[in-house]
Amino acid sequence: MREKILWNDSWLFCLDDQENMSQTDYDDKNWTRVGLPHDWSVLMPLSETMPSGAGGGYAVCGTGWYRKHFDMNSVNQDALYNFYFEGVYMDCTVYLNGERIGAHGYGYGSFYVNVTGKLKEKGNVLAVRVNNSAQPNSRWYSGSGIYRDVYLEKTDRVHFDNFGIRCAANGIFQEIGTADLQIRSLVRNDSENDVQIGILHRLYDAEGNLVLSAGTAVSLEAGKQTDSMCRPKLENPHLWTPKEPYLYTLESLCLLDGVTVDQKRTRIGIRTAVFDSDRGFLLNGKSEKIKGVCLHHDCGITGAVGTRELWSRRLHLLKDMGCNGIRMSHNPPLPVLLDLCDEMGFLVMDEIYDEWMLSKNKNENYYSESMAFGASQFFIRDSKNELTAMIRRDYNHPSVIIWSIGNEIPEQSSVDGSRMAEELQRICHEEDSTRMVTCACDNIMAYPDIRTRKEFEEVLDVVGYNYVGRWRERAETFFEEDRRRYPDRCFIGTENPGAGGVRGDYGIRNGKMEGDYRTAAVSHELLWRYEASREFVSGDFVWTGIDYLGETEWPGRGAPFGAIDTAGFPKDTFYYYRSIWNNEDITLHLLPHWNFRGEEGTFKTVIAYTNCQYVSLYLNDRLISTKGYHECPRFGATKSWLDGREKNPTTNDLHLSWDVPYEPGILRAEGYMDGKLVIEKSVETTGVPARMVAEAWSALIRPGEIAQIELHMEDEKGRPVPDAEPMIECEVSGAGEYLGMDGGNLLDLSLYREKKRKMFAGALLCEVRGTEPGIITVCFQTEQNIRTKILIEVAETGE
Ligand code: GAL
């Protein structure tokens, strides 16, 4: 029977490279003990001269080795054994007991290494060389090392292929309440005998009730594999949607002589996902506008290491913002992130590459032959396998609605680009007949020599448009001209400007990251007004949902394009999206803060992001004025925001603003709908910090999980101080270990791991990992001796 064992514990690591490090008897006693997943780059100081450069976020990279000594309880000579690596950045070679057993180039692909017949009961050494030394090789922070989970998988000789179960809804017939499922099972016979096998599938609903059984029998010769198909009908299917992400569990058994030799459990969702040239994206046959964000893979403090807890906090915020889509830019994501997207209801664009054969300049984002150290170096050899592996791995996720074969690929304008696109798209179709394919093109209206070739666009099922607003004479007509010229084309905004900025920055800081809070939302407002009123545009994935490391300028560590910062704190623009995307909750958010000591009498622009019909603004109880959206076709005013008609488009603003002479006190806003006061919000001039408040996003974790603790300062009256920036020291004791702190300030270059960090714009995040069952005590202290502490419970595993 199949066993899948997490292989993350008790590794040794060394940032050095010697040939004999693969050998069993190599002396590694001075190496550092680490647990996986592990990213060595995020643990080391940044420096302007690092070869990873601006793209890679000035991180230390290099070549490192991992070793793990282990014994097996028993080794079954009849069984197959494989190590499964979810992701190693990059170019790794794997050795077992001194023998080279596998290698993998691309840093984001998941891969298996077969060790059947090679494991000993005692004294095994698994060694992995990770070569991230050729720099620069990435346009964003990649991290270095075995940064995702590793497993040891054991199966019988007659077994399902690793991603051998593929289940999809082939048709949903809502009128008669049925769905046609197609379940493919790829079975291998790695034994020496021809066999007769039975395959049995049982489908359970979310409450655990058996709702369907289907089976088939096949004969399979020794050494062969077979792909069999069942097409059962599911009565009264409960459909998967972003609002109600209903999941079933498919249990698949492989039987030999009546005995179960393999068993797989697969979560599935029943839904169809199609793009249409007139109606945009159709989920279960209904138009659903994609309100998406692009995300890179890093998680701030932990670098390239992501976990369910870290992504869960971030995705909850995105959900509240009204976001319903995520583009995994520009590489196959962490598997657990897709699980969360299934569970929480996000529409995912799963993307394979940022470059094919032609490499990009890693600092400037255009074609350059001199920086060919990234994914392009493996393209010719591995692209077919990488794409196939991604599709097989991610096939069963209902959240994945489209495959993307690339981002801003230089070949979009080369002579053989369309042939390459055709081939990659063919692989997608061969592996998956249910999903459509796109490629993110940024040069559809660029200068003639780099312009996307028409043949390239025409190959694609869905044409991906990046930055439509950058195209000079086409800049504000967006998709219009192509819609006229190619009426059968399916359109998706694969990437367009979002509303980012620096959290809490109202023009008082200096530095590269400074943006103007008054205009932060403007480009997105234009785009959204256009897309929301045109059904043929499927929607968009804005750049980006969350700030990310890399793609920066010295002295900076990351890029500030997100609605949420690297520490997971929402910026003001988060509320802009919430006001236009989240139609279920009332949003009224006022900015800036009102702590401008010494600036009395100067004009401050006050912005409200709101979906109320109108807002009255008061300063110290004096009415400034009432403003509204009477002339805009927005939710709340017309209740017909997405119905494809523009009413009276006389303003481009999707926010309200006032110029107010500053005086300390209370700025208060009242939000009205249908003449009724529905919400009130105020910002107040606060006193200096008097207390510190710590709140854990989850105060109950399990060993190995990460607790995320949010800190802020309050004044004497209990009001959060938005501009508090004290230096804070953290002390962790008990059942956990300290991981680091971050306030989302991309100009703070100190190590996340340091025990002291400056709060940023009134907030700081601290992460600790549970190491054993018990209590973790986390104490915080400012230099002015303001203290607080929080207890995190680490529960027994499996409780
Ligand atoms: C896009 C690119 C992204 C990112 C972004 C920055 O052109 O696809 O990866 O570089 O620009 O604005």
Short mmCIF file of C-alpha atoms in Angstrom, two decimals, residues 260-599:
data_model
loop_
_atom_site.label_atom_id
_atom_site.label_comp_id
_atom_site.label_asym_id
_atom_site.label_seq_id
_atom_site.Cartn_x
_atom_site.Cartn_y
_atom_site.Cartn_z
CA THR A 260 -6.18 -3.26 -2.36
CA VAL A 261 -2.62 -2.58 -3.49
CA ASP A 262 -2.94 1.17 -3.91
CA GLN A 263 -5.28 3.85 -2.69
CA LYS A 264 -5.44 7.56 -3.45
CA ARG A 265 -7.64 10.28 -2.07
CA THR A 266 -8.19 13.28 -4.31
CA ARG A 267 -10.18 16.39 -3.56
CA ILE A 268 -12.24 17.60 -6.45
CA GLY A 269 -14.75 20.31 -7.20
CA ILE A 270 -17.55 20.09 -9.77
CA ARG A 271 -17.44 23.05 -12.09
CA THR A 272 -16.86 24.01 -15.69
CA ALA A 273 -14.55 26.86 -16.68
CA VAL A 274 -14.68 28.27 -20.18
CA PHE A 275 -13.72 31.53 -21.86
CA ASP A 276 -16.10 33.02 -24.40
CA SER A 277 -15.47 35.76 -26.94
CA ASP A 278 -18.68 37.60 -26.09
CA ARG A 279 -19.45 36.70 -22.52
CA GLY A 280 -15.97 36.61 -20.98
CA PHE A 281 -15.21 33.97 -18.38
CA LEU A 282 -17.99 31.49 -17.72
CA LEU A 283 -18.03 29.47 -14.54
CA ASN A 284 -20.69 26.78 -14.66
CA GLY A 285 -22.10 28.56 -17.67
CA LYS A 286 -22.47 31.97 -15.98
CA SER A 287 -20.34 35.05 -16.57
CA GLU A 288 -18.02 35.71 -13.67
CA LYS A 289 -15.75 38.75 -13.85
CA ILE A 290 -12.26 37.89 -12.67
CA LYS A 291 -11.16 40.38 -10.02
CA GLY A 292 -7.70 38.95 -9.78
CA VAL A 293 -4.27 39.70 -8.41
CA CYS A 294 -0.84 38.44 -9.43
CA LEU A 295 1.26 36.91 -6.67
CA HIS A 296 4.90 35.95 -6.39
CA HIS A 297 5.89 33.07 -4.14
CA ASP A 298 7.80 34.67 -1.26
CA CYS A 299 6.30 35.19 2.17
CA GLY A 300 8.40 38.07 3.53
CA ILE A 301 10.05 36.94 6.78
CA THR A 302 10.46 33.33 5.68
CA GLY A 303 11.58 34.22 2.15
CA ALA A 304 10.79 31.51 -0.37
CA VAL A 305 9.36 29.26 2.35
CA GLY A 306 5.58 29.34 2.32
CA THR A 307 3.24 27.35 4.53
CA ARG A 308 -0.49 26.78 4.83
CA GLU A 309 -0.71 29.17 7.84
CA LEU A 310 1.19 31.97 6.10
CA TRP A 311 -0.88 31.78 2.94
CA SER A 312 -4.09 31.29 4.83
CA ARG A 313 -3.72 34.68 6.56
CA ARG A 314 -2.90 36.37 3.28
CA LEU A 315 -5.72 34.73 1.34
CA HIS A 316 -8.28 35.61 4.01
CA LEU A 317 -7.36 39.24 3.51
CA LEU A 318 -7.58 38.96 -0.27
CA LYS A 319 -10.97 37.32 0.05
CA ASP A 320 -12.22 40.12 2.26
CA MET A 321 -10.90 42.58 -0.32
CA GLY A 322 -13.30 41.04 -2.83
CA CYS A 323 -10.56 39.43 -4.90
CA ASN A 324 -11.70 36.21 -6.57
CA GLY A 325 -8.68 35.35 -8.73
CA ILE A 326 -4.98 34.67 -8.41
CA ARG A 327 -2.38 34.46 -11.13
CA MET A 328 0.55 32.37 -9.96
CA SER A 329 3.17 34.61 -11.53
CA HIS A 330 5.30 33.37 -13.10
CA ASN A 331 5.83 29.78 -12.07
CA PRO A 332 4.14 26.66 -10.68
CA PRO A 333 3.05 27.51 -7.13
CA LEU A 334 3.42 25.88 -3.75
CA PRO A 335 0.96 22.94 -3.78
CA VAL A 336 -0.69 23.89 -0.50
CA LEU A 337 -1.47 27.33 -1.91
CA LEU A 338 -3.63 25.63 -4.54
CA ASP A 339 -5.33 23.58 -1.81
CA LEU A 340 -6.23 26.82 -0.08
CA CYS A 341 -7.52 28.31 -3.34
CA ASP A 342 -9.79 25.27 -3.73
CA GLU A 343 -11.02 25.59 -0.15
CA MET A 344 -11.49 29.36 -0.14
CA GLY A 345 -12.72 29.83 -3.68
CA PHE A 346 -10.17 31.59 -5.86
CA LEU A 347 -9.98 31.32 -9.66
CA VAL A 348 -6.38 30.46 -10.49
CA MET A 349 -4.25 31.06 -13.54
CA ASP A 350 -1.47 28.47 -13.24
CA GLU A 351 1.63 29.67 -15.07
CA ILE A 352 4.74 27.79 -16.06
CA TYR A 353 7.45 30.26 -17.18
CA ASP A 354 8.77 33.81 -17.28
CA GLU A 355 11.12 32.95 -20.11
CA TRP A 356 11.42 30.22 -22.73
CA MET A 357 14.58 29.92 -24.80
CA LEU A 358 15.37 33.62 -25.05
CA SER A 359 16.48 34.92 -21.69
CA LYS A 360 15.48 38.21 -20.11
CA ASN A 361 17.62 40.88 -18.52
CA LYS A 362 16.99 40.22 -14.85
CA ASN A 363 17.09 43.87 -13.85
CA GLU A 364 15.28 45.54 -16.70
CA ASN A 365 12.79 42.96 -17.93
CA TYR A 366 13.62 42.76 -21.59
CA TYR A 367 15.45 40.34 -23.82
CA SER A 368 19.14 39.93 -23.05
CA GLU A 369 21.54 37.21 -24.04
CA SER A 370 23.98 38.07 -21.31
CA MET A 371 21.74 36.90 -18.48
CA ALA A 372 20.93 33.38 -19.58
CA PHE A 373 21.30 31.77 -16.15
CA GLY A 374 17.61 31.47 -15.35
CA ALA A 375 14.89 29.10 -16.50
CA SER A 376 15.86 29.58 -20.15
CA GLN A 377 18.98 27.42 -19.75
CA PHE A 378 16.79 24.35 -19.15
CA PHE A 379 14.06 25.16 -21.64
CA ILE A 380 15.06 23.01 -24.60
CA ARG A 381 15.83 19.98 -22.48
CA ASP A 382 13.04 20.15 -19.91
CA SER A 383 10.09 22.31 -20.96
CA LYS A 384 7.90 19.44 -22.15
CA ASN A 385 8.44 17.55 -18.89
CA GLU A 386 8.02 20.64 -16.73
CA LEU A 387 4.76 21.64 -18.34
CA THR A 388 3.42 18.08 -18.28
CA ALA A 389 4.42 17.72 -14.62
CA MET A 390 2.69 20.98 -13.66
CA ILE A 391 -0.52 20.01 -15.41
CA ARG A 392 -0.59 16.51 -13.94
CA ARG A 393 0.19 17.82 -10.45
CA ASP A 394 -2.41 20.58 -10.52
CA TYR A 395 -5.09 18.98 -12.69
CA ASN A 396 -7.55 18.10 -9.93
CA HIS A 397 -7.71 21.56 -8.40
CA PRO A 398 -11.08 23.09 -9.23
CA SER A 399 -9.53 26.50 -8.54
CA VAL A 400 -7.28 26.19 -11.59
CA ILE A 401 -9.34 27.58 -14.47
CA ILE A 402 -6.67 28.24 -17.08
CA TRP A 403 -3.07 27.34 -17.88
CA SER A 404 -0.61 30.05 -18.85
CA ILE A 405 2.38 28.98 -20.92
CA GLY A 406 4.35 32.11 -20.13
CA ASN A 407 4.74 35.72 -19.11
CA GLU A 408 5.97 38.45 -21.45
CA ILE A 409 7.92 35.87 -23.40
CA PRO A 410 10.47 37.51 -25.75
CA GLU A 411 9.53 34.91 -28.40
CA GLN A 412 6.12 36.62 -28.75
CA SER A 413 7.82 38.78 -31.37
CA SER A 414 10.22 36.22 -32.85
CA VAL A 415 9.71 34.30 -36.07
CA ASP A 416 9.41 30.89 -34.46
CA GLY A 417 7.53 32.11 -31.35
CA SER A 418 4.13 31.06 -32.61
CA ARG A 419 5.39 27.56 -33.37
CA MET A 420 6.72 27.29 -29.81
CA ALA A 421 3.47 28.62 -28.36
CA GLU A 422 1.54 26.15 -30.45
CA GLU A 423 3.64 23.28 -29.21
CA LEU A 424 3.30 24.28 -25.54
CA GLN A 425 -0.43 24.77 -25.94
CA ARG A 426 -0.66 21.37 -27.64
CA ILE A 427 0.97 19.75 -24.60
CA CYS A 428 -1.59 21.45 -22.35
CA HIS A 429 -4.47 20.19 -24.50
CA GLU A 430 -3.04 16.70 -24.71
CA GLU A 431 -2.76 16.52 -20.93
CA ASP A 432 -6.00 18.33 -20.22
CA SER A 433 -8.90 18.58 -22.60
CA THR A 434 -10.95 20.64 -20.13
CA ARG A 435 -8.95 23.82 -19.70
CA MET A 436 -8.08 26.63 -22.05
CA VAL A 437 -4.61 28.13 -22.44
CA THR A 438 -3.24 31.65 -22.47
CA CYS A 439 0.08 33.47 -22.58
CA ALA A 440 0.62 36.93 -21.08
CA CYS A 441 1.59 39.24 -23.95
CA ASP A 442 2.92 42.70 -23.16
CA ASN A 443 3.82 43.84 -26.64
CA ILE A 444 0.59 43.64 -28.60
CA MET A 445 0.91 47.35 -29.43
CA ALA A 446 4.65 47.81 -28.91
CA TYR A 447 7.15 49.28 -31.42
CA PRO A 448 7.22 47.20 -34.61
CA ASP A 449 10.49 45.35 -33.94
CA ILE A 450 9.31 43.92 -30.62
CA ARG A 451 5.59 43.83 -31.33
CA THR A 452 3.78 40.56 -30.60
CA ARG A 453 3.30 38.76 -33.89
CA LYS A 454 -0.28 38.22 -34.94
CA GLU A 455 0.39 34.50 -35.52
CA PHE A 456 1.48 34.25 -31.91
CA GLU A 457 -1.73 35.81 -30.61
CA GLU A 458 -3.83 33.72 -32.93
CA VAL A 459 -2.43 30.45 -31.65
CA LEU A 460 -3.76 31.09 -28.14
CA ASP A 461 -7.15 29.89 -26.87
CA VAL A 462 -7.40 33.05 -24.80
CA VAL A 463 -5.22 36.06 -25.57
CA GLY A 464 -3.53 37.38 -22.44
CA TYR A 465 -3.08 41.17 -22.38
CA ASN A 466 -0.46 42.72 -20.12
CA TYR A 467 -0.48 46.46 -19.52
CA VAL A 468 -3.00 47.53 -22.14
CA GLY A 469 -2.74 51.03 -20.72
CA ARG A 470 0.92 51.35 -21.69
CA TRP A 471 0.34 51.21 -25.42
CA ARG A 472 0.72 54.83 -26.46
CA GLU A 473 -2.07 55.59 -28.95
CA ARG A 474 -4.05 52.61 -27.68
CA ALA A 475 -3.45 53.48 -24.05
CA GLU A 476 -6.98 54.35 -23.06
CA THR A 477 -8.93 52.36 -25.55
CA PHE A 478 -7.65 49.22 -23.92
CA PHE A 479 -9.02 46.08 -25.65
CA GLU A 480 -11.40 47.98 -27.92
CA GLU A 481 -9.55 47.89 -31.21
CA ASP A 482 -8.74 44.18 -31.01
CA ARG A 483 -12.33 43.42 -30.13
CA ARG A 484 -13.40 45.07 -33.40
CA ARG A 485 -10.68 43.42 -35.43
CA TYR A 486 -10.96 39.94 -33.92
CA PRO A 487 -14.57 39.45 -32.85
CA ASP A 488 -13.97 35.76 -32.11
CA ARG A 489 -11.09 36.38 -29.76
CA CYS A 490 -11.28 35.56 -26.03
CA PHE A 491 -9.73 38.29 -23.88
CA ILE A 492 -8.17 38.19 -20.46
CA GLY A 493 -6.19 40.90 -18.67
CA THR A 494 -3.27 38.74 -17.57
CA GLU A 495 -1.51 41.64 -15.88
CA ASN A 496 -2.31 45.33 -15.51
CA PRO A 497 -1.44 48.12 -13.10
CA GLY A 498 -2.82 47.74 -9.65
CA ALA A 499 -3.05 50.18 -6.78
CA GLY A 500 -0.04 49.77 -4.51
CA GLY A 501 1.95 52.33 -2.55
CA VAL A 502 3.72 52.26 0.77
CA ARG A 503 1.58 51.55 3.79
CA GLY A 504 1.11 54.68 5.89
CA ASP A 505 3.18 56.87 3.58
CA TYR A 506 1.55 60.26 2.97
CA GLY A 507 4.44 62.04 1.31
CA ILE A 508 6.46 62.58 4.42
CA ARG A 509 9.22 60.06 3.75
CA ASN A 510 11.99 60.30 1.26
CA GLY A 511 13.18 57.51 -0.89
CA LYS A 512 12.53 55.51 -3.97
CA MET A 513 9.39 53.83 -2.70
CA GLU A 514 7.43 57.00 -2.24
CA GLY A 515 4.22 57.11 -4.24
CA ASP A 516 1.47 59.70 -4.09
CA TYR A 517 -1.37 58.46 -1.94
CA ARG A 518 -3.76 60.86 -3.65
CA THR A 519 -3.40 59.20 -7.05
CA ALA A 520 -2.57 55.63 -6.03
CA ALA A 521 -5.81 54.17 -7.39
CA VAL A 522 -6.14 56.21 -10.58
CA SER A 523 -4.76 53.81 -13.21
CA HIS A 524 -6.71 50.95 -11.82
CA GLU A 525 -9.88 53.02 -11.65
CA LEU A 526 -9.66 53.69 -15.37
CA LEU A 527 -9.12 50.07 -16.17
CA TRP A 528 -11.85 48.82 -13.88
CA ARG A 529 -14.44 51.23 -15.19
CA TYR A 530 -13.66 49.91 -18.65
CA GLU A 531 -13.60 46.21 -17.84
CA ALA A 532 -16.56 46.17 -15.51
CA SER A 533 -18.77 47.53 -18.22
CA ARG A 534 -17.60 45.20 -21.00
CA GLU A 535 -18.66 41.63 -20.68
CA PHE A 536 -16.25 40.30 -23.31
CA VAL A 537 -13.25 41.10 -21.07
CA SER A 538 -12.96 38.15 -18.72
CA GLY A 539 -11.41 40.30 -16.03
CA ASP A 540 -7.93 41.02 -14.87
CA PHE A 541 -5.07 40.05 -12.63
CA VAL A 542 -3.55 43.25 -11.28
CA TRP A 543 0.10 43.61 -10.42
CA THR A 544 0.14 42.70 -7.47
CA GLY A 545 -1.97 41.55 -4.54
CA ILE A 546 0.92 41.49 -2.11
CA ASP A 547 4.33 43.20 -2.06
CA TYR A 548 7.18 40.85 -2.88
CA LEU A 549 10.92 40.64 -2.41
CA GLY A 550 13.24 41.53 -5.27
CA GLU A 551 12.56 43.57 -8.42
CA THR A 552 13.74 46.61 -6.54
CA GLU A 553 16.44 49.30 -6.44
CA TRP A 554 19.13 49.80 -3.86
CA PRO A 555 18.54 50.54 -1.02
CA GLY A 556 15.38 48.47 -1.20
CA ARG A 557 14.51 44.83 -0.68
CA GLY A 558 11.28 44.50 -2.63
CA ALA A 559 8.57 45.93 -4.81
CA PRO A 560 5.67 48.00 -3.40
CA PHE A 561 2.97 47.14 -5.94
CA GLY A 562 0.72 45.19 -3.58
CA ALA A 563 -2.51 46.07 -1.83
CA ILE A 564 -1.00 44.25 1.15
CA ASP A 565 2.60 44.62 2.36
CA THR A 566 5.18 41.85 2.87
CA ALA A 567 4.13 41.58 6.52
CA GLY A 568 0.52 40.95 5.52
CA PHE A 569 -0.84 44.35 6.61
CA PRO A 570 -3.42 45.94 4.31
CA LYS A 571 -2.44 49.25 2.76
CA ASP A 572 -4.97 52.02 2.13
CA THR A 573 -5.38 50.80 -1.44
CA PHE A 574 -6.59 47.46 -0.06
CA TYR A 575 -9.75 49.37 0.85
CA TYR A 576 -9.95 50.88 -2.61
CA TYR A 577 -10.27 47.36 -4.07
CA ARG A 578 -12.61 46.36 -1.29
CA SER A 579 -14.88 49.30 -2.12
CA ILE A 580 -15.22 48.25 -5.77
CA TRP A 581 -14.78 44.46 -5.64
CA ASN A 582 -16.49 43.40 -2.45
CA ASN A 583 -20.18 43.93 -3.15
CA GLU A 584 -21.32 42.27 0.02
CA ASP A 585 -19.79 44.40 2.71
CA ILE A 586 -19.88 48.12 3.22
CA THR A 587 -16.51 49.82 2.93
CA LEU A 588 -15.71 53.28 4.16
CA HIS A 589 -12.01 53.91 4.62
CA LEU A 590 -10.51 57.33 5.29
CA LEU A 591 -6.92 58.38 4.74
CA PRO A 592 -4.41 59.77 5.60
CA HIS A 593 -3.99 59.46 9.37
CA TRP A 594 -4.49 62.72 11.27
CA ASN A 595 -1.18 63.03 13.12
CA PHE A 596 0.45 65.94 11.30
CA ARG A 597 1.88 67.73 14.30
CA GLY A 598 3.38 71.10 13.37
CA GLU A 599 1.56 71.26 10.00
#
